[in-house]
């Protein structure tokens, strides 16, 4: 559908003249050929942790799954119990990880034995989100908490998240990213 519009500004001095007519066209939603994948990437909130009594605190994964319609195939390196047996347990959540570690290939090598050429973030999207994206896949990034409670410069942390979004966009611009 194409919409046509003009803009006029108003302030205490009065109204401006109308702009020239502009238009915008909505895009057709993509047709997904398979069940969409969802890569949940982040820190311990993504991982899900247990409280002192052993009750599983599942971070935001379970509430998000309740909202996801249609269902998504959650993907990632790790599997942890969810609060509901019907929920997907795959994710790429690493307890204690910050944005700098997510982008550092040496961390992937030291922590998980990868070859040191790719960061955990790059491993996550290259290994778990197919390219091209026939399934209308999505990725969530939940990072920054450990940057904020540590000694990181938060402006640099924000730039790291932007770098992550840009890397995924360069890999496959059809993957939707939620931060």
GROMACS .gro file of C-alpha atoms in nm:
model
  179
    1UNK     CA    1   0.000   0.000   0.000
    2UNK     CA    2   0.130   0.345  -0.086
    3UNK     CA    3   0.056   0.635   0.146
    4UNK     CA    4   0.089   1.001   0.047
    5UNK     CA    5   0.143   1.277   0.300
    6UNK     CA    6   0.258   1.633   0.364
    7UNK     CA    7   0.418   1.773   0.677
    8UNK     CA    8   0.352   2.109   0.843
    9UNK     CA    9   0.532   2.236   1.153
   10UNK     CA   10   0.362   2.439   1.423
   11UNK     CA   11   0.514   2.641   1.704
   12UNK     CA   12   0.451   2.967   1.891
   13UNK     CA   13   0.534   3.164   1.576
   14UNK     CA   14   0.260   2.990   1.382
   15UNK     CA   15   0.237   2.726   1.111
   16UNK     CA   16   0.487   2.660   0.837
   17UNK     CA   17   0.386   2.598   0.480
   18UNK     CA   18   0.308   2.242   0.383
   19UNK     CA   19   0.591   2.040   0.239
   20UNK     CA   20   0.569   1.890  -0.104
   21UNK     CA   21   0.375   1.566  -0.122
   22UNK     CA   22   0.586   1.264  -0.021
   23UNK     CA   23   0.499   0.898  -0.028
   24UNK     CA   24   0.588   0.578   0.150
   25UNK     CA   25   0.504   0.224   0.050
   26UNK     CA   26   0.464  -0.055   0.301
   27UNK     CA   27   0.651  -0.373   0.227
   28UNK     CA   28   0.491  -0.713   0.189
   29UNK     CA   29   0.576  -0.942   0.478
   30UNK     CA   30   0.821  -1.210   0.370
   31UNK     CA   31   0.697  -1.561   0.314
   32UNK     CA   32   0.882  -1.799   0.542
   33UNK     CA   33   0.970  -2.134   0.389
   34UNK     CA   34   1.034  -2.305   0.723
   35UNK     CA   35   0.997  -2.258   1.097
   36UNK     CA   36   1.185  -1.939   1.188
   37UNK     CA   37   1.501  -1.980   1.393
   38UNK     CA   38   1.572  -1.758   1.690
   39UNK     CA   39   1.927  -1.714   1.816
   40UNK     CA   40   1.919  -1.594   2.177
   41UNK     CA   41   2.268  -1.453   2.239
   42UNK     CA   42   2.380  -1.292   2.561
   43UNK     CA   43   2.492  -1.326   2.918
   44UNK     CA   44   2.352  -1.510   3.222
   45UNK     CA   45   2.002  -1.367   3.176
   46UNK     CA   46   1.996  -1.549   2.842
   47UNK     CA   47   2.151  -1.858   2.997
   48UNK     CA   48   1.903  -1.868   3.285
   49UNK     CA   49   2.026  -1.920   3.639
   50UNK     CA   50   1.892  -2.078   3.956
   51UNK     CA   51   1.828  -1.896   4.284
   52UNK     CA   52   1.972  -2.010   4.618
   53UNK     CA   53   1.687  -2.259   4.662
   54UNK     CA   54   1.752  -2.422   4.325
   55UNK     CA   55   1.441  -2.277   4.162
   56UNK     CA   56   1.525  -2.212   3.796
   57UNK     CA   57   1.516  -1.844   3.716
   58UNK     CA   58   1.493  -1.851   3.340
   59UNK     CA   59   1.567  -1.490   3.262
   60UNK     CA   60   1.367  -1.358   2.970
   61UNK     CA   61   1.364  -1.671   2.751
   62UNK     CA   62   1.036  -1.816   2.878
   63UNK     CA   63   0.836  -1.489   2.871
   64UNK     CA   64   0.962  -1.421   2.519
   65UNK     CA   65   0.859  -1.766   2.401
   66UNK     CA   66   0.508  -1.701   2.528
   67UNK     CA   67   0.494  -1.396   2.300
   68UNK     CA   68   0.644  -1.557   1.989
   69UNK     CA   69   0.379  -1.644   1.735
   70UNK     CA   70   0.422  -1.851   1.533
   71UNK     CA   71   0.661  -2.074   1.723
   72UNK     CA   72   1.032  -2.037   1.658
   73UNK     CA   73   1.307  -2.295   1.668
   74UNK     CA   74   1.547  -2.156   1.928
   75UNK     CA   75   1.908  -2.235   1.836
   76UNK     CA   76   2.246  -2.214   2.004
   77UNK     CA   77   2.542  -2.403   2.147
   78UNK     CA   78   2.390  -2.457   2.491
   79UNK     CA   79   2.089  -2.637   2.635
   80UNK     CA   80   1.948  -2.551   2.976
   81UNK     CA   81   1.618  -2.638   3.139
   82UNK     CA   82   1.336  -2.395   3.091
   83UNK     CA   83   1.061  -2.318   3.339
   84UNK     CA   84   0.807  -2.500   3.122
   85UNK     CA   85   0.873  -2.838   2.964
   86UNK     CA   86   0.712  -2.723   2.637
   87UNK     CA   87   0.968  -2.444   2.589
   88UNK     CA   88   1.276  -2.470   2.373
   89UNK     CA   89   1.600  -2.495   2.571
   90UNK     CA   90   1.858  -2.394   2.309
   91UNK     CA   91   2.043  -2.064   2.349
   92UNK     CA   92   2.384  -1.900   2.329
   93UNK     CA   93   2.398  -1.744   2.675
   94UNK     CA   94   2.731  -1.727   2.855
   95UNK     CA   95   2.734  -1.637   3.224
   96UNK     CA   96   2.954  -1.335   3.294
   97UNK     CA   97   3.011  -1.246   2.928
   98UNK     CA   98   3.035  -0.880   2.831
   99UNK     CA   99   3.032  -0.715   2.490
  100UNK     CA  100   3.412  -0.708   2.464
  101UNK     CA  101   3.438  -1.083   2.532
  102UNK     CA  102   3.160  -1.158   2.283
  103UNK     CA  103   3.369  -0.999   2.006
  104UNK     CA  104   3.709  -1.140   2.108
  105UNK     CA  105   3.822  -1.454   1.916
  106UNK     CA  106   4.075  -1.532   2.192
  107UNK     CA  107   3.787  -1.570   2.440
  108UNK     CA  108   3.616  -1.823   2.212
  109UNK     CA  109   3.942  -2.017   2.200
  110UNK     CA  110   4.019  -1.996   2.572
  111UNK     CA  111   3.669  -2.063   2.702
  112UNK     CA  112   3.541  -2.319   2.450
  113UNK     CA  113   3.837  -2.447   2.247
  114UNK     CA  114   3.748  -2.284   1.915
  115UNK     CA  115   4.039  -2.215   1.677
  116UNK     CA  116   4.076  -1.846   1.770
  117UNK     CA  117   3.974  -1.707   1.432
  118UNK     CA  118   3.611  -1.622   1.517
  119UNK     CA  119   3.445  -1.450   1.812
  120UNK     CA  120   3.165  -1.617   2.009
  121UNK     CA  121   2.922  -1.377   1.837
  122UNK     CA  122   3.045  -1.472   1.490
  123UNK     CA  123   3.034  -1.843   1.576
  124UNK     CA  124   2.678  -1.799   1.700
  125UNK     CA  125   2.535  -1.646   1.386
  126UNK     CA  126   2.747  -1.834   1.131
  127UNK     CA  127   2.687  -2.175   1.289
  128UNK     CA  128   2.323  -2.139   1.393
  129UNK     CA  129   2.156  -1.905   1.142
  130UNK     CA  130   2.151  -2.043   0.788
  131UNK     CA  131   2.241  -1.816   0.501
  132UNK     CA  132   2.042  -1.727   0.302
  133UNK     CA  133   1.760  -1.693   0.551
  134UNK     CA  134   1.464  -1.892   0.411
  135UNK     CA  135   1.298  -1.913   0.750
  136UNK     CA  136   1.274  -1.544   0.841
  137UNK     CA  137   1.510  -1.603   1.132
  138UNK     CA  138   1.574  -1.359   1.416
  139UNK     CA  139   1.848  -1.289   1.669
  140UNK     CA  140   1.827  -1.131   2.012
  141UNK     CA  141   2.127  -0.969   2.178
  142UNK     CA  142   2.112  -0.933   2.553
  143UNK     CA  143   2.448  -0.792   2.655
  144UNK     CA  144   2.574  -0.494   2.850
  145UNK     CA  145   2.479  -0.585   3.205
  146UNK     CA  146   2.825  -0.722   3.282
  147UNK     CA  147   2.982  -0.420   3.110
  148UNK     CA  148   2.782  -0.189   3.338
  149UNK     CA  149   2.871  -0.367   3.662
  150UNK     CA  150   3.235  -0.404   3.558
  151UNK     CA  151   3.491  -0.145   3.461
  152UNK     CA  152   3.400  -0.107   3.094
  153UNK     CA  153   3.337   0.230   2.930
  154UNK     CA  154   2.968   0.211   2.845
  155UNK     CA  155   3.003   0.416   2.526
  156UNK     CA  156   3.245   0.149   2.403
  157UNK     CA  157   2.998  -0.122   2.507
  158UNK     CA  158   2.724   0.046   2.303
  159UNK     CA  159   2.961   0.065   2.006
  160UNK     CA  160   3.034  -0.307   2.048
  161UNK     CA  161   2.664  -0.387   2.027
  162UNK     CA  162   2.637  -0.172   1.716
  163UNK     CA  163   2.934  -0.363   1.573
  164UNK     CA  164   2.752  -0.690   1.643
  165UNK     CA  165   2.437  -0.569   1.467
  166UNK     CA  166   2.642  -0.449   1.170
  167UNK     CA  167   2.831  -0.779   1.146
  168UNK     CA  168   2.508  -0.979   1.138
  169UNK     CA  169   2.361  -0.737   0.884
  170UNK     CA  170   2.668  -0.784   0.661
  171UNK     CA  171   2.639  -1.163   0.698
  172UNK     CA  172   2.268  -1.170   0.611
  173UNK     CA  173   2.061  -0.849   0.605
  174UNK     CA  174   1.733  -1.044   0.615
  175UNK     CA  175   1.787  -1.161   0.976
  176UNK     CA  176   1.589  -0.944   1.215
  177UNK     CA  177   1.788  -0.829   1.519
  178UNK     CA  178   1.639  -0.734   1.857
  179UNK     CA  179   1.859  -0.566   2.119
   0.00000   0.00000   0.00000
